[in-house]
Short mmCIF file of C-alpha atoms and ligand atoms in Angstrom, two decimals:
data_model
loop_
_atom_site.label_atom_id
_atom_site.label_comp_id
_atom_site.label_asym_id
_atom_site.label_seq_id
_atom_site.Cartn_x
_atom_site.Cartn_y
_atom_site.Cartn_z
CA MET A 1 62.85 23.65 97.73
CA SER A 2 64.38 23.90 94.27
CA ARG A 3 68.13 23.89 93.72
CA ILE A 4 67.95 27.50 92.51
CA SER A 5 66.04 28.59 95.65
CA LYS A 6 68.62 26.81 97.83
CA LEU A 7 71.37 28.78 96.14
CA GLN A 8 69.47 32.08 96.42
CA LYS A 9 68.99 31.43 100.15
CA LYS A 10 72.77 31.27 100.59
CA PHE A 11 73.39 34.72 99.11
CA LYS A 12 73.13 36.58 102.41
CA GLN A 13 75.65 34.46 104.27
CA LEU A 14 77.99 34.55 101.27
CA TYR A 15 77.74 38.36 101.07
CA ILE A 16 76.74 38.30 97.41
CA ASP A 17 73.81 39.79 95.50
CA ALA A 18 73.99 37.43 92.53
CA PHE A 19 75.91 34.41 91.30
CA LEU A 20 77.22 33.74 87.81
CA VAL A 21 77.35 30.08 86.73
CA THR A 22 79.54 29.26 83.74
CA ASN A 23 80.24 25.54 84.19
CA GLN A 24 78.07 23.47 81.84
CA LYS A 25 77.30 20.73 84.36
CA ASN A 26 76.43 23.26 87.04
CA ILE A 27 74.06 25.09 84.68
CA TYR A 28 72.42 21.77 83.87
CA TYR A 29 72.22 20.83 87.55
CA LEU A 30 70.46 24.07 88.47
CA THR A 31 68.17 24.46 85.47
CA GLY A 32 67.92 21.17 83.56
CA PHE A 33 68.90 23.07 80.40
CA ASP A 34 71.76 21.72 78.33
CA LEU A 35 74.04 24.47 77.13
CA LEU A 36 77.37 23.47 75.62
CA GLN A 37 80.37 24.63 77.65
CA GLY A 38 81.18 28.23 76.66
CA ASP A 39 77.90 28.87 74.85
CA GLY A 40 76.53 31.18 77.51
CA CYS A 41 75.97 31.43 81.24
CA LEU A 42 73.39 31.42 83.99
CA LEU A 43 72.88 34.44 86.19
CA ILE A 44 71.15 33.80 89.48
CA THR A 45 69.70 36.98 90.98
CA PRO A 46 67.72 37.15 94.24
CA GLU A 47 64.48 36.77 92.27
CA ASN A 48 65.40 35.10 89.00
CA ALA A 49 67.48 32.55 87.14
CA ILE A 50 68.44 33.89 83.73
CA ILE A 51 70.08 31.85 81.00
CA ILE A 52 72.06 34.15 78.73
CA THR A 53 72.96 32.62 75.40
CA ASP A 54 72.77 33.36 71.68
CA ASP A 55 70.21 32.74 68.91
CA ARG A 56 71.39 29.17 68.31
CA TYR A 57 69.50 28.16 71.45
CA GLN A 58 66.41 30.33 70.93
CA LEU A 59 64.17 27.51 69.73
CA ALA A 60 65.35 25.07 72.37
CA LEU A 61 64.74 27.67 75.06
CA GLU A 62 61.23 28.36 73.74
CA GLU A 63 60.51 24.64 74.02
CA PHE A 64 62.14 24.42 77.46
CA GLU A 65 59.50 24.43 80.15
CA SER A 66 60.47 25.89 83.48
CA ASP A 67 58.70 27.90 86.17
CA GLU A 68 61.97 29.27 87.41
CA VAL A 69 64.21 29.98 84.47
CA VAL A 70 63.97 32.82 81.98
CA ALA A 71 66.20 33.47 78.98
CA THR A 72 67.97 36.45 77.48
CA ILE A 73 69.30 36.14 73.96
CA SER A 74 72.50 38.05 73.32
CA ARG A 75 75.82 37.37 71.63
CA ASP A 76 77.50 39.54 74.21
CA TYR A 77 76.84 37.19 77.16
CA TYR A 78 78.77 39.09 79.80
CA GLY A 79 77.72 42.53 78.58
CA ALA A 80 74.15 41.29 79.14
CA VAL A 81 75.07 40.03 82.62
CA ASN A 82 76.48 43.46 83.46
CA LYS A 83 73.35 45.24 82.19
CA ILE A 84 71.10 43.05 84.33
CA CYS A 85 73.26 43.56 87.42
CA GLU A 86 73.37 47.33 86.86
CA GLY A 87 69.61 47.47 86.26
CA LEU A 88 68.90 45.62 89.51
CA ASN A 89 71.59 47.39 91.53
CA LEU A 90 73.35 44.13 92.34
CA SER A 91 76.71 45.25 93.61
CA VAL A 92 78.46 41.97 94.50
CA LEU A 93 78.56 39.18 91.94
CA GLY A 94 79.94 35.74 92.86
CA TYR A 95 81.53 33.64 90.12
CA GLU A 96 83.07 30.20 89.83
CA SER A 97 86.80 30.12 90.55
CA THR A 98 87.27 27.47 87.85
CA ILE A 99 86.74 29.96 84.99
CA SER A 100 89.57 30.57 82.55
CA TYR A 101 91.92 33.46 83.04
CA GLN A 102 90.57 34.92 79.80
CA LEU A 103 87.03 34.96 81.14
CA PHE A 104 88.22 36.42 84.42
CA ASP A 105 89.90 39.21 82.47
CA THR A 106 86.64 39.87 80.57
CA LEU A 107 84.60 40.02 83.78
CA ASP A 108 87.18 42.17 85.50
CA GLU A 109 87.07 44.69 82.65
CA LEU A 110 83.35 44.66 82.08
CA MET A 111 81.53 44.32 85.36
CA THR A 112 80.45 47.36 87.32
CA SER A 113 79.71 45.16 90.34
CA ASP A 114 82.47 43.72 92.50
CA ILE A 115 83.29 40.18 91.47
CA VAL A 116 84.10 37.52 94.08
CA PRO A 117 85.35 33.99 93.31
CA PHE A 118 83.84 30.90 94.96
CA ASP A 119 85.39 27.44 95.03
CA HIS A 120 83.05 24.58 94.16
CA LEU A 121 79.90 26.26 95.46
CA ILE A 122 77.56 24.35 93.13
CA GLU A 123 79.79 21.26 93.14
CA GLN A 124 79.27 21.09 96.93
CA MET A 125 75.50 21.08 96.35
CA ARG A 126 75.97 18.27 93.79
CA LEU A 127 77.82 16.08 96.29
CA ILE A 128 74.65 14.75 97.93
CA LYS A 129 72.37 13.14 95.40
CA ASP A 130 68.58 13.34 95.60
CA SER A 131 66.39 10.34 94.84
CA THR A 132 65.95 11.32 91.18
CA GLU A 133 69.68 11.51 90.71
CA ILE A 134 70.26 8.18 92.43
CA ALA A 135 67.63 6.58 90.18
CA LYS A 136 69.45 7.97 87.13
CA LEU A 137 72.81 6.77 88.41
CA ARG A 138 71.28 3.34 89.06
CA GLU A 139 70.01 3.20 85.48
CA ALA A 140 73.36 4.33 84.09
CA ALA A 141 75.05 1.60 86.13
CA GLN A 142 72.57 -1.02 84.89
CA LEU A 143 73.31 -0.09 81.30
CA GLN A 144 76.99 -0.31 82.14
CA THR A 145 76.53 -3.83 83.51
CA ALA A 146 74.67 -4.85 80.36
CA GLY A 147 77.46 -3.31 78.27
CA PHE A 148 80.01 -5.40 80.12
CA GLU A 149 78.01 -8.58 79.39
CA TYR A 150 77.99 -7.56 75.73
CA ALA A 151 81.76 -6.98 75.77
CA LEU A 152 82.29 -10.44 77.28
CA SER A 153 80.08 -11.99 74.60
CA ILE A 154 82.15 -10.59 71.71
CA VAL A 155 85.73 -10.49 72.99
CA HIS A 156 88.05 -13.10 71.55
CA SER A 157 91.70 -13.69 71.05
CA GLY A 158 92.85 -11.81 67.92
CA MET A 159 90.51 -8.85 68.46
CA THR A 160 92.33 -5.56 69.01
CA GLU A 161 91.77 -3.44 72.11
CA ARG A 162 90.50 -0.65 69.88
CA GLU A 163 87.97 -2.92 68.18
CA LEU A 164 86.53 -3.93 71.53
CA ALA A 165 86.30 -0.28 72.61
CA ILE A 166 84.61 0.76 69.34
CA LYS A 167 82.07 -2.10 69.41
CA LEU A 168 81.26 -1.39 73.04
CA ASP A 169 80.82 2.31 72.23
CA TYR A 170 78.39 1.46 69.43
CA TRP A 171 76.45 -0.92 71.65
CA MET A 172 76.21 1.56 74.54
CA LYS A 173 74.99 4.34 72.25
CA MET A 174 72.49 2.06 70.50
CA HIS A 175 71.13 1.23 73.97
CA GLY A 176 70.56 4.83 75.06
CA ALA A 177 73.93 6.22 76.17
CA SER A 178 74.64 9.73 74.87
CA SER A 179 78.43 9.65 75.10
CA SER A 180 81.29 8.25 77.11
CA SER A 181 82.49 10.28 80.07
CA PHE A 182 86.16 9.42 79.37
CA PRO A 183 88.02 7.49 76.67
CA THR A 184 87.34 3.79 77.28
CA ILE A 185 90.31 1.92 78.70
CA VAL A 186 90.92 -1.51 77.19
CA ALA A 187 94.30 -2.62 78.48
CA SER A 188 95.37 -6.16 77.70
CA GLY A 189 98.40 -8.22 78.66
CA ILE A 190 101.32 -6.05 79.80
CA ASN A 191 99.32 -2.93 78.87
CA SER A 192 97.12 -3.67 81.88
CA ALA A 193 100.07 -2.71 84.12
CA LYS A 194 99.41 0.90 83.04
CA SER A 195 96.46 1.96 85.15
CA HIS A 196 95.27 4.55 82.62
CA ALA A 197 96.21 3.04 79.27
CA THR A 198 93.85 3.82 76.38
CA ALA A 199 92.69 1.22 73.86
CA SER A 200 95.50 0.53 71.38
CA ASP A 201 95.95 -1.52 68.21
CA LYS A 202 97.39 -4.38 70.26
CA GLU A 203 95.65 -7.68 69.69
CA ILE A 204 94.18 -9.37 72.72
CA THR A 205 95.79 -12.81 72.93
CA ASP A 206 95.35 -16.00 74.92
CA GLY A 207 96.86 -15.67 78.37
CA ASP A 208 96.14 -11.91 78.55
CA VAL A 209 94.22 -10.26 81.31
CA VAL A 210 92.05 -7.45 79.98
CA THR A 211 91.15 -4.42 82.06
CA LEU A 212 88.03 -2.77 80.71
CA ASP A 213 87.26 0.57 82.35
CA PHE A 214 84.42 2.56 80.82
CA GLY A 215 81.78 5.12 81.70
CA TYR A 216 78.74 6.28 79.73
CA TYR A 217 76.16 8.99 80.20
CA LEU A 218 72.53 8.06 80.42
CA ASN A 219 70.01 10.86 81.10
CA GLY A 220 72.79 13.23 82.09
CA TYR A 221 74.48 10.98 84.67
CA THR A 222 77.48 8.74 84.15
CA ALA A 223 78.59 5.42 85.55
CA ASP A 224 82.24 4.40 85.83
CA MET A 225 82.95 0.69 86.03
CA THR A 226 86.02 -1.50 85.67
CA ARG A 227 86.27 -5.24 85.32
CA THR A 228 89.39 -7.26 84.65
CA PHE A 229 88.96 -10.66 83.03
CA ALA A 230 91.29 -13.20 81.49
CA VAL A 231 91.32 -14.64 77.98
CA GLY A 232 92.09 -18.35 77.67
CA SER A 233 94.14 -18.64 80.85
CA ILE A 234 95.65 -16.47 83.56
CA ASP A 235 99.14 -16.02 84.98
CA PRO A 236 99.19 -17.60 88.50
CA GLU A 237 100.45 -14.39 90.16
CA LEU A 238 97.67 -12.37 88.52
CA ARG A 239 95.13 -14.92 89.70
CA ASP A 240 96.28 -14.26 93.30
CA VAL A 241 96.35 -10.53 92.65
CA TYR A 242 92.77 -10.76 91.35
CA GLU A 243 91.58 -12.32 94.60
CA ILE A 244 93.38 -9.66 96.69
CA ILE A 245 91.82 -6.84 94.65
CA ASN A 246 88.36 -8.34 94.78
CA GLU A 247 88.60 -8.78 98.53
CA ALA A 248 89.94 -5.23 98.98
CA ARG A 249 87.01 -3.90 96.92
CA GLN A 250 84.56 -5.83 99.11
CA GLN A 251 86.21 -4.63 102.35
CA VAL A 252 85.84 -1.01 101.28
CA ILE A 253 82.20 -1.52 100.31
CA ASP A 254 81.51 -3.26 103.63
CA MET A 255 83.03 -0.34 105.54
CA ALA A 256 81.28 2.39 103.56
CA LYS A 257 78.67 4.24 105.56
CA VAL A 258 77.82 7.75 106.67
CA GLY A 259 80.47 9.32 108.90
CA ILE A 260 83.49 7.31 107.83
CA HIS A 261 86.48 9.38 106.77
CA GLY A 262 88.04 9.05 103.33
CA ASN A 263 91.38 7.88 104.70
CA GLN A 264 89.68 5.17 106.81
CA LEU A 265 87.68 3.94 103.86
CA ASP A 266 90.80 3.86 101.72
CA ALA A 267 92.71 1.99 104.46
CA ALA A 268 90.02 -0.71 104.62
CA GLY A 269 91.15 -1.95 101.22
CA ARG A 270 94.70 -0.63 101.00
CA SER A 271 95.79 -2.47 104.16
CA LEU A 272 94.93 -5.82 102.53
CA ILE A 273 96.94 -4.90 99.44
CA GLU A 274 99.88 -3.79 101.58
CA GLU A 275 99.78 -6.93 103.73
CA ALA A 276 99.96 -8.99 100.55
CA GLY A 277 103.14 -7.10 99.61
CA TYR A 278 101.68 -5.01 96.79
CA GLY A 279 101.46 -1.59 98.50
CA ASP A 280 103.80 0.03 95.97
CA GLU A 281 101.88 -1.47 93.05
CA PHE A 282 98.64 0.35 94.02
CA ASN A 283 99.47 3.81 92.73
CA HIS A 284 96.19 5.73 92.89
CA GLY A 285 93.38 6.68 95.22
CA MET A 286 90.66 4.22 96.22
CA GLY A 287 87.88 6.14 94.46
CA HIS A 288 86.09 9.39 93.75
CA GLY A 289 82.68 10.98 93.62
CA ILE A 290 80.60 10.49 90.48
CA GLY A 291 77.44 12.01 89.02
CA LEU A 292 77.13 14.64 86.31
CA ASP A 293 80.92 14.39 85.98
CA VAL A 294 82.94 11.21 86.09
CA HIS A 295 85.14 12.76 88.74
CA GLU A 296 83.36 15.05 91.13
CA LEU A 297 83.32 15.75 94.85
CA PRO A 298 84.59 14.11 96.94
CA ALA A 299 87.36 14.40 94.35
CA THR A 300 89.30 11.45 95.65
CA TYR A 301 89.72 9.43 98.81
CA ALA A 302 93.14 8.07 99.52
CA PRO A 303 95.67 8.01 102.38
CA GLY A 304 95.54 11.40 104.08
CA ALA A 305 91.99 12.23 102.97
CA THR A 306 91.04 13.04 106.56
CA LYS A 307 88.83 15.95 105.53
CA VAL A 308 86.59 13.76 103.37
CA ARG A 309 83.76 12.40 105.50
CA MET A 310 81.04 10.34 103.85
CA LYS A 311 77.56 11.81 103.84
CA ASN A 312 74.19 10.24 103.23
CA ASN A 313 73.47 9.68 99.52
CA GLU A 314 76.93 10.45 98.28
CA VAL A 315 77.81 8.33 95.26
CA ILE A 316 81.41 7.20 94.97
CA THR A 317 83.51 4.66 93.13
CA VAL A 318 85.56 1.91 94.80
CA GLU A 319 88.47 0.98 92.56
CA PRO A 320 91.48 -0.78 94.04
CA GLY A 321 94.15 -1.93 91.60
CA ILE A 322 97.53 -3.64 91.51
CA TYR A 323 99.84 -3.02 88.54
CA ILE A 324 102.98 -5.11 88.03
CA PRO A 325 105.24 -3.83 85.23
CA GLU A 326 105.95 -6.39 82.47
CA ILE A 327 103.33 -8.77 83.89
CA GLY A 328 100.00 -7.00 84.02
CA GLY A 329 97.46 -5.47 86.31
CA VAL A 330 94.05 -5.94 87.86
CA ARG A 331 91.51 -3.28 88.79
CA ILE A 332 87.89 -3.77 89.77
CA GLU A 333 85.66 -0.72 90.11
CA ASP A 334 82.14 -0.37 91.40
CA ASP A 335 79.90 2.64 91.94
CA ILE A 336 78.14 2.75 95.31
CA VAL A 337 75.64 4.92 97.15
CA VAL A 338 76.69 5.63 100.72
CA THR A 339 73.87 5.62 103.27
CA HIS A 340 73.46 5.42 107.05
CA GLY A 341 72.88 1.69 106.78
CA GLY A 342 75.88 0.98 104.51
CA ALA A 343 76.42 0.92 100.78
CA GLU A 344 74.23 0.06 97.81
CA ILE A 345 76.24 -1.29 94.88
CA LEU A 346 74.97 0.21 91.62
CA THR A 347 77.26 -1.66 89.22
CA THR A 348 76.05 -5.21 89.67
CA ALA A 349 78.20 -7.01 87.07
CA PRO A 350 79.82 -10.11 88.61
CA THR A 351 83.20 -9.58 90.23
CA GLU A 352 84.47 -13.15 90.40
CA LEU A 353 87.30 -13.97 88.01
CA LEU A 354 86.02 -14.73 84.53
CA ILE A 355 88.17 -16.53 81.98
CA VAL A 356 86.65 -16.16 78.53
CA GLY A 357 87.24 -18.60 75.69
CA ASP A 358 88.51 -21.16 78.16
N1 LIG B 222 87.63 5.02 85.54
C1 LIG B 222 88.46 6.09 85.14
C2 LIG B 222 88.85 6.96 86.28
O1 LIG B 222 88.32 6.87 87.34
O2 LIG B 222 89.71 7.80 86.11
MN1 MN B 223 86.91 5.73 88.36
#
């Protein structure tokens, strides 16, 4: 059954007659058509899926082949939605609760039907990946691994963090990536103690650890991978920290399987970090769902995530880290597919400590 049909089948139990999709990734997920955020919407009626957008997309829509999706060209997107709903006597229209207040105001003014918000309706469908999606995520992760090898081959003492990020960006795009899913993190030396530093003009120098955290889209799906490596030599404490983090990462991956709760999965790695005395230096969740967005459901799993329970073919990251102010930090992040039998690691770049230019 198609994704659109699955959604239409839910209408009765949701007490709606139609559903309005405005999130770009959700429109892409349901139709395969790439509309920039804000450039239109998708109206799902009991019988149809209608993309409503303006003339800029006319040609692309004519070329777009789909048995399920039709298009309406109008500059007044929501006026067109209202006309369709009125014409079909659709009296309850669901919409995504993530819309802006401005758009809510427009809908509230314009729509003759009742409008009802829904939280993460399509995002819940996206949580479990089908085999095509897993294949795309696997390919994105393979490109990511190759990108890391490239980064290792060019990094040297004296290169700035920004230069490494820019060269990696060029390489990833030349090898098929469309864009990054977040600004690449290159955090060297004491910068690596900031878990979400961006690439700066700081030069990478001998004795630095470098945390490289990047994610690129390939065929619509993104990977998200982090490796920390050392240049020239490594501080003895950070060497120990590296081993703790790598072991914590492995423990989480070994525990990952269908049915485990988010808090249990988090604890599998966090307990090791706490036992080593670094509990306070691990200041974020253990990971998050990934797919069409770099952060998607399950949004995060961390202590207290008792409501998150892993399902078959969910794709999540595993990213323990320890950050010691004034010294540096280590994070290692993999993307995994959770199955009944355990986890498949998608990001296969080596995780043992690498010291470049040694
Ligand atoms: N790797 C970036 C993040 O998960 O936020
Ligand atoms: Mn991540």
